[in-house]
CSV table of C-alpha atoms in Angstrom, one decimal:
chain,number,residue,atom,x,y,z
A,243,MET,CA,131.3,18.6,-98.4
A,244,TYR,CA,134.8,17.3,-98.2
A,245,ARG,CA,136.8,17.2,-94.9
A,246,THR,CA,138.9,20.3,-95.0
A,247,GLU,CA,141.6,19.0,-92.6
A,248,GLN,CA,142.6,16.0,-94.9
A,249,GLU,CA,145.3,17.2,-97.3
A,250,SER,CA,145.0,13.9,-99.3
A,251,ALA,CA,141.4,14.7,-100.0
A,252,HIS,CA,142.3,18.1,-101.5
A,253,ARG,CA,145.1,16.5,-103.5
A,254,ASP,CA,142.8,13.9,-105.0
A,255,MET,CA,140.1,16.4,-105.9
A,256,LEU,CA,142.6,18.8,-107.4
A,257,ALA,CA,144.1,15.9,-109.5
A,258,TRP,CA,140.7,15.1,-110.8
A,259,LEU,CA,139.8,18.8,-111.6
A,260,LEU,CA,143.1,19.5,-113.3
A,261,ASP,CA,142.9,16.3,-115.4
A,262,PRO,CA,141.6,17.3,-118.9
A,263,ALA,CA,140.3,13.7,-119.2
A,264,GLY,CA,138.4,13.9,-115.9
A,265,ASP,CA,134.6,13.5,-116.0
A,266,HIS,CA,134.1,16.9,-114.3
A,267,GLY,CA,133.1,18.6,-117.5
A,268,LEU,CA,135.6,21.5,-117.2
A,269,GLY,CA,138.1,20.1,-119.8
A,270,THR,CA,141.3,22.1,-119.5
A,271,ALA,CA,139.8,25.2,-117.9
A,272,LEU,CA,141.2,24.8,-114.4
A,273,LEU,CA,144.5,23.5,-115.5
A,274,ALA,CA,145.0,26.4,-117.9
A,275,ALA,CA,144.0,28.8,-115.1
A,276,LEU,CA,146.6,27.3,-112.7
A,277,LEU,CA,149.3,27.6,-115.4
A,278,ARG,CA,148.4,31.2,-116.2
A,279,ARG,CA,148.3,32.1,-112.5
A,280,THR,CA,151.9,30.8,-112.0
A,281,GLY,CA,153.5,32.4,-115.0
A,282,ARG,CA,153.2,29.7,-117.7
A,283,SER,CA,150.7,31.0,-120.1
A,284,ASP,CA,152.8,29.5,-122.8
A,285,LEU,CA,152.0,26.0,-121.6
A,286,ALA,CA,148.3,26.9,-121.2
A,287,ALA,CA,148.2,27.9,-124.9
A,288,ARG,CA,149.9,24.8,-126.3
A,289,PRO,CA,147.8,22.3,-128.3
A,290,GLY,CA,149.1,19.5,-126.2
A,291,LEU,CA,147.3,20.7,-123.1
A,292,PRO,CA,144.3,18.3,-123.4
A,293,ARG,CA,146.8,15.4,-123.3
A,294,THR,CA,148.3,16.4,-119.9
A,295,LEU,CA,148.8,13.5,-117.6
A,296,ILE,CA,148.5,13.7,-113.8
A,297,ASP,CA,150.5,11.8,-111.2
A,298,THR,CA,149.7,11.9,-107.5
A,299,GLU,CA,152.1,11.1,-104.7
A,300,HIS,CA,154.9,10.7,-107.3
A,301,ASP,CA,157.6,8.7,-105.6
A,302,LEU,CA,161.2,10.1,-105.8
A,303,PRO,CA,163.8,7.8,-104.2
A,304,ALA,CA,166.7,9.4,-102.5
A,305,ILE,CA,169.6,10.7,-104.7
A,306,PRO,CA,172.9,12.4,-103.8
A,307,GLY,CA,171.9,15.7,-102.4
A,308,ALA,CA,168.2,15.1,-102.0
A,309,ALA,CA,166.2,12.9,-99.6
A,310,HIS,CA,163.4,10.5,-100.5
A,311,ARG,CA,160.3,12.6,-101.3
A,312,ARG,CA,156.9,12.3,-102.8
A,313,ALA,CA,155.6,15.0,-105.0
A,314,ASP,CA,151.9,15.8,-104.3
A,315,LEU,CA,151.0,16.4,-108.0
A,316,VAL,CA,153.0,16.2,-111.2
A,317,LEU,CA,151.3,17.5,-114.3
A,318,TRP,CA,153.1,16.2,-117.4
A,319,THR,CA,152.2,18.6,-120.2
A,320,SER,CA,154.0,19.4,-123.5
A,321,GLY,CA,157.3,18.0,-122.4
A,322,THR,CA,157.3,19.9,-119.1
A,323,ALA,CA,156.8,18.6,-115.6
A,324,VAL,CA,154.7,20.9,-113.5
A,325,VAL,CA,155.3,20.0,-109.9
A,326,VAL,CA,152.7,21.1,-107.4
A,327,GLU,CA,153.4,20.9,-103.7
A,328,LEU,CA,150.2,21.3,-101.7
A,329,LYS,CA,149.9,22.5,-98.1
A,330,VAL,CA,146.6,22.8,-96.4
A,331,LYS,CA,147.0,22.2,-92.7
A,332,SER,CA,150.7,21.3,-92.5
A,333,SER,CA,153.7,23.5,-93.2
A,334,GLU,CA,156.7,22.8,-95.4
A,335,HIS,CA,159.1,20.2,-94.1
A,336,THR,CA,162.8,20.9,-93.8
A,337,GLU,CA,164.3,21.4,-97.3
A,338,GLN,CA,161.2,19.7,-98.8
A,339,THR,CA,161.0,22.0,-101.8
A,340,ALA,CA,164.7,22.1,-102.2
A,341,ASP,CA,164.8,18.3,-102.5
A,342,LEU,CA,161.9,18.4,-105.0
A,343,ALA,CA,163.7,20.9,-107.1
A,344,ALA,CA,166.9,18.7,-107.0
A,345,HIS,CA,164.9,15.6,-108.1
A,346,PHE,CA,163.5,17.3,-111.1
A,347,ALA,CA,166.6,19.3,-112.1
A,348,HIS,CA,167.5,16.9,-114.9
A,349,LEU,CA,164.3,17.8,-116.7
A,350,HIS,CA,164.1,20.6,-119.2
A,351,ARG,CA,162.6,23.6,-117.5
A,352,PRO,CA,160.4,22.0,-114.8
A,353,HIS,CA,157.8,24.3,-113.4
A,354,PHE,CA,157.2,24.4,-109.6
A,355,VAL,CA,154.1,25.5,-107.8
A,356,PHE,CA,153.6,26.0,-104.1
A,357,LEU,CA,149.8,25.8,-103.5
A,358,THR,CA,148.8,26.8,-100.0
A,359,LEU,CA,146.1,28.4,-97.9
A,360,THR,CA,148.0,31.7,-97.4
A,361,GLY,CA,150.1,32.1,-100.6
A,362,GLU,CA,153.2,32.0,-98.5
A,363,PRO,CA,156.5,31.5,-100.4
A,364,ALA,CA,158.3,28.2,-100.4
A,365,ALA,CA,161.7,27.8,-99.0
A,366,HIS,CA,163.1,27.2,-102.5
A,367,SER,CA,162.8,30.2,-104.8
A,368,ASP,CA,162.0,28.1,-107.9
A,369,PHE,CA,158.5,27.4,-106.5
A,370,VAL,CA,155.8,30.0,-107.5
A,371,PRO,CA,153.3,30.6,-104.6
A,372,LEU,CA,149.6,30.3,-105.3
A,373,ARG,CA,146.7,30.6,-102.9
A,374,LEU,CA,144.0,28.0,-102.9
A,375,ARG,CA,141.6,30.9,-102.6
A,376,THR,CA,142.7,32.2,-106.0
A,377,LEU,CA,142.2,28.7,-107.6
A,378,ALA,CA,138.8,28.6,-106.0
A,379,ARG,CA,137.8,31.8,-107.7
A,380,ASP,CA,138.8,30.4,-111.0
A,381,LEU,CA,136.9,27.2,-110.3
A,382,ARG,CA,133.8,29.2,-109.5
A,383,THR,CA,134.1,31.1,-112.7
A,384,HIS,CA,134.5,28.0,-114.8
A,385,LEU,CA,131.7,26.1,-113.1
A,386,ALA,CA,129.3,29.0,-113.7
A,387,ALA,CA,130.2,28.8,-117.4
A,388,THR,CA,129.7,25.0,-117.4
A,389,PRO,CA,126.1,24.1,-116.7
A,390,GLY,CA,126.7,20.3,-117.0
A,391,ALA,CA,129.7,20.2,-114.6
A,392,ALA,CA,129.8,17.3,-112.2
A,393,PRO,CA,128.2,17.8,-108.8
A,394,HIS,CA,131.4,16.8,-107.0
A,395,ALA,CA,133.1,19.8,-108.5
A,396,HIS,CA,130.5,22.1,-107.0
A,397,ASP,CA,130.8,20.2,-103.7
A,398,TYR,CA,134.5,20.9,-103.6
A,399,LEU,CA,134.1,24.5,-104.5
A,400,ALA,CA,131.7,24.8,-101.5
A,401,THR,CA,134.4,23.3,-99.3
A,402,LEU,CA,137.0,25.8,-100.5
A,403,GLU,CA,134.6,28.7,-100.1
A,404,LYS,CA,133.8,27.6,-96.6
A,405,MET,CA,137.5,27.4,-95.8
A,406,HIS,CA,138.3,30.8,-97.3
A,407,ALA,CA,135.0,32.8,-97.2
A,408,VAL,CA,135.3,33.0,-101.0
A,409,THR,CA,131.7,34.2,-101.6
A,410,PRO,CA,130.0,37.0,-103.5
A,411,SER,CA,129.5,38.7,-100.2
A,412,ASP,CA,133.2,39.3,-99.8
A,413,GLU,CA,133.1,42.6,-101.6
A,414,ALA,CA,130.1,43.7,-99.5
A,415,ARG,CA,132.0,42.9,-96.3
A,416,ALA,CA,135.0,44.9,-97.6
A,417,ARG,CA,132.8,47.8,-98.5
A,418,PHE,CA,131.3,47.8,-95.0
A,419,TRP,CA,134.7,47.9,-93.3
A,420,ILE,CA,136.1,50.6,-95.6
A,421,ARG,CA,133.0,52.8,-95.3
A,422,HIS,CA,132.2,52.4,-91.6
A,423,GLY,CA,135.4,51.6,-89.8
A,424,ARG,CA,136.0,50.3,-86.3
A,425,LEU,CA,133.2,52.2,-84.4
A,426,ASP,CA,130.3,51.1,-86.6
A,427,PHE,CA,131.8,47.6,-86.9
A,428,THR,CA,131.5,47.3,-83.1
A,429,ARG,CA,127.9,48.6,-83.2
A,430,ALA,CA,127.2,46.1,-86.0
A,431,ARG,CA,128.4,43.2,-83.9
A,432,ARG,CA,126.2,44.4,-81.0
A,433,ALA,CA,123.2,44.6,-83.3
A,434,ALA,CA,124.0,41.1,-84.6
A,435,PHE,CA,123.8,39.7,-81.0
A,436,GLU,CA,120.6,41.5,-80.4
A,437,LEU,CA,119.2,40.0,-83.6
A,438,LEU,CA,120.3,36.5,-82.6
A,439,GLU,CA,118.7,36.8,-79.2
A,440,ASP,CA,115.3,36.7,-81.1
A,441,LEU,CA,116.4,33.5,-82.9
A,442,PRO,CA,115.3,30.9,-80.3
A,443,ASP,CA,111.7,32.0,-80.5
A,444,ARG,CA,111.8,31.6,-84.3
A,445,LEU,CA,113.4,28.1,-83.8
A,446,ASP,CA,110.6,27.1,-81.4
A,447,ASP,CA,108.0,28.2,-84.0
A,448,ALA,CA,109.9,26.1,-86.6
A,449,LEU,CA,109.8,23.1,-84.3
A,450,ASP,CA,106.1,23.5,-83.6
A,451,ALA,CA,105.4,23.6,-87.4
A,452,LEU,CA,107.7,20.6,-88.0
A,453,ALA,CA,106.5,18.3,-85.2
A,454,PRO,CA,103.2,17.1,-86.8
A,455,LYS,CA,105.0,16.3,-90.0
A,456,LEU,CA,107.3,13.9,-88.3
A,457,GLY,CA,104.7,11.9,-86.4
A,458,PRO,CA,101.5,12.2,-84.4
A,459,ASP,CA,103.3,11.7,-81.1
A,460,VAL,CA,106.1,14.2,-81.7
A,461,THR,CA,106.0,17.2,-79.4
A,462,ARG,CA,108.2,20.3,-78.8
A,463,THR,CA,109.6,21.2,-75.4
A,464,THR,CA,111.8,24.1,-74.4
A,465,PHE,CA,113.6,24.5,-71.1
A,466,GLU,CA,116.6,26.1,-69.5
A,467,ASP,CA,119.7,23.9,-69.0
A,468,PHE,CA,123.3,24.3,-68.0
A,469,ALA,CA,126.2,23.2,-70.1
A,470,GLN,CA,129.4,22.3,-68.3
A,471,GLY,CA,132.3,23.9,-70.1
A,472,GLN,CA,136.0,23.8,-69.5
A,473,HIS,CA,135.7,26.1,-66.4
A,474,ALA,CA,134.1,25.4,-63.1
A,475,ASP,CA,131.0,27.5,-63.7
A,476,PRO,CA,128.4,25.9,-66.2
A,477,TYR,CA,127.0,28.0,-69.0
A,478,PRO,CA,123.3,28.7,-69.0
A,479,GLU,CA,121.8,27.2,-72.1
A,480,ARG,CA,118.3,27.4,-73.6
A,481,VAL,CA,117.3,24.0,-75.2
A,482,GLY,CA,114.5,23.4,-77.7
A,483,LEU,CA,113.7,19.8,-78.6
A,484,LEU,CA,111.5,17.6,-80.5
A,485,THR,CA,110.7,14.5,-78.4
A,486,ARG,CA,108.3,11.6,-78.1
A,487,PRO,CA,106.4,10.7,-74.9
A,488,ALA,CA,108.3,7.4,-74.9
A,489,TRP,CA,111.6,9.5,-74.5
A,490,ASN,CA,110.5,11.0,-71.2
A,491,GLY,CA,111.7,9.8,-67.8
A,492,PRO,CA,109.7,9.0,-64.7
A,493,THR,CA,109.0,12.7,-64.0
A,494,ALA,CA,107.8,13.3,-67.5
A,495,THR,CA,110.9,15.2,-68.4
A,496,PRO,CA,112.8,14.3,-71.6
A,497,LEU,CA,115.7,11.9,-71.5
A,498,ALA,CA,116.5,12.6,-75.1
A,499,GLY,CA,115.5,14.8,-78.0
A,500,ILE,CA,116.6,16.4,-81.3
A,501,GLY,CA,116.7,20.2,-81.5
A,502,TYR,CA,118.9,23.3,-80.7
A,503,GLY,CA,121.0,24.7,-78.0
A,504,PHE,CA,121.5,28.4,-77.4
A,505,ARG,CA,123.5,30.3,-74.8
A,506,PRO,CA,122.0,33.7,-74.4
A,507,LEU,CA,124.3,35.1,-71.7
A,508,LEU,CA,127.3,34.5,-73.9
A,509,LEU,CA,125.8,36.9,-76.4
A,510,ALA,CA,126.0,39.8,-74.0
A,511,ASN,CA,129.6,40.6,-75.0
A,512,PRO,CA,129.6,42.7,-78.2
A,513,ASP,CA,133.3,42.4,-78.7
A,514,ARG,CA,133.3,38.6,-79.4
A,515,MET,CA,131.8,36.6,-82.2
A,516,LEU,CA,133.1,33.1,-81.7
A,517,ASP,CA,131.7,29.8,-82.8
A,518,GLU,CA,130.3,29.1,-79.4
A,519,HIS,CA,128.0,32.1,-79.7
A,520,HIS,CA,126.2,30.5,-82.6
A,521,PRO,CA,123.2,28.4,-81.9
A,522,PHE,CA,123.7,24.7,-82.7
A,523,HIS,CA,121.6,21.7,-83.6
A,524,GLY,CA,122.0,18.1,-82.6
A,525,ILE,CA,120.9,15.2,-80.4
A,526,TRP,CA,120.3,16.0,-76.8
A,527,LEU,CA,121.0,13.1,-74.4
A,528,THR,CA,120.9,12.8,-70.6
A,529,PRO,CA,123.6,10.6,-69.0
A,530,THR,CA,121.1,7.8,-68.5
A,531,VAL,CA,120.8,7.2,-72.2
A,532,PRO,CA,123.4,4.8,-73.7
A,533,ARG,CA,125.9,6.7,-75.9
A,534,ALA,CA,127.3,3.9,-78.0
A,535,ALA,CA,125.3,4.8,-81.1
A,536,TRP,CA,126.5,8.4,-81.0
A,537,PRO,CA,130.2,8.6,-80.7
A,538,ARG,CA,130.4,12.2,-81.7
A,539,LEU,CA,129.7,14.0,-78.5
A,540,MET,CA,130.7,17.6,-78.0
A,541,ARG,CA,133.6,16.7,-75.8
A,542,PRO,CA,134.2,13.6,-73.6
A,543,ASP,CA,134.6,15.6,-70.5
A,544,HIS,CA,132.2,18.5,-70.9
A,545,TRP,CA,129.3,19.7,-73.0
A,546,SER,CA,128.5,16.0,-73.2
A,547,THR,CA,124.8,16.3,-73.4
A,548,TRP,CA,124.9,16.9,-77.2
A,549,ALA,CA,125.8,14.4,-79.9
A,550,ASP,CA,126.1,14.6,-83.7
A,551,TRP,CA,125.9,18.4,-83.3
A,552,ASP,CA,126.9,21.2,-85.5
A,553,TYR,CA,126.7,25.0,-85.4
A,554,LEU,CA,123.8,26.6,-87.4
A,555,ASP,CA,125.3,28.2,-90.5
A,556,LEU,CA,124.7,31.9,-90.2
A,557,ALA,CA,126.2,32.8,-93.6
A,558,PHE,CA,124.1,34.7,-96.2
A,559,GLU,CA,124.5,36.4,-99.5
A,560,ASP,CA,121.5,38.7,-100.1
A,561,THR,CA,121.5,41.8,-97.9
A,562,ASP,CA,117.7,42.0,-98.1
A,563,THR,CA,117.2,38.5,-96.7
A,564,ASP,CA,115.0,38.1,-93.6
A,565,LEU,CA,117.8,36.5,-91.6
A,566,LEU,CA,115.6,35.0,-88.9
A,567,ALA,CA,113.3,33.4,-91.5
A,568,LEU,CA,116.4,32.1,-93.4
A,569,TYR,CA,117.9,30.6,-90.2
A,570,ALA,CA,114.6,29.0,-89.2
A,571,THR,CA,114.3,27.4,-92.6
A,572,ARG,CA,117.9,26.2,-92.6
A,573,PHE,CA,117.4,24.9,-89.1
A,574,THR,CA,114.2,23.0,-90.1
A,575,HIS,CA,116.1,21.2,-92.9
A,576,CYS,CA,118.9,20.2,-90.4
A,577,ILE,CA,116.5,18.9,-87.8
A,578,THR,CA,114.4,17.0,-90.3
A,579,ALA,CA,117.6,15.2,-91.5
A,580,LEU,CA,118.6,14.4,-87.9
A,581,TRP,CA,115.2,13.1,-87.1
A,582,HIS,CA,115.0,10.8,-90.0
A,583,THR,CA,118.5,9.5,-89.3
A,584,HIS,CA,118.4,9.1,-85.5
A,585,ALA,CA,114.8,8.8,-84.3
A,586,VAL,CA,114.5,5.0,-84.5
A,587,ALA,CA,117.9,4.7,-82.7
A,588,LEU,CA,116.7,7.0,-80.0
A,589,ASP,CA,113.6,4.9,-79.5
A,590,LYS,CA,115.8,1.9,-78.9
A,591,ALA,CA,118.4,3.7,-76.7
A,592,VAL,CA,115.8,5.2,-74.4
A,593,ALA,CA,114.0,1.9,-74.1
A,594,GLY,CA,117.2,0.4,-72.9
């Protein structure tokens, strides 16, 4: 999965996927889709499309009337420059698209695309807005028709789908909202919280089944803890861990472990479904355990008992899925990966 906040990573992946000569296996499919989506079906149909060349960070020195700029992507195809300005996390800089239009004004009919998360218009009217979500739908269609497509292309699609919720369940969600409206939606959220309240028991069962597979001395422990948040009062938190006897302190209580955290009292509010309501998995550490090996703590000032953590992915596609069984299986895979990655380091850290 690619880091969604790095615009340069998106630029480089899109340059690869749009390049007909790229080893992604899609040929000109995504390039033609982008051109058709932005009103240039004529370019998509030209025989020279497979010979399109791609420039990234195309440098444009200052000229009279336009500041120094870099064009994110320039697609040179059939004598036309297709200039793509990409915005993922940032917004358009002052007169950025106007400057780009001025730089390319000397070319015969340059084509400008403003590719963003929201599909917002650019400041300069020559730029045709296009949503990354739309391009992701095209990518999904073409990957489904290309069995031999490169794995990185599927990885990038997964990143876009996670950013935009571009999944087959979108229509099901739309149907639910249209059919049931606000009242049943509130009830559905309350039912979701009630369902999730049963999840810790399933996760404990998953840890019990997993422990003997990871080693003869691996045991499961569950206890009530408190997480210090941004406010004065700590949050009650149920913790389920896989540990070793060697990771216990003088009172036979764990100093470290790998497992889940769950805050049941936060789930009592049916009108909120925020990330912090989701159970999460990671490495649990008491303050006595050296932290140098795990720089990714929840926060430096609070929630600092968890490292290398992440929320359990609650997304699903099939409406007939046993959700608790799905989540337990997904959780088992995550904990297994964490154990194989960090157990030896925890042995050393606890031993001092």
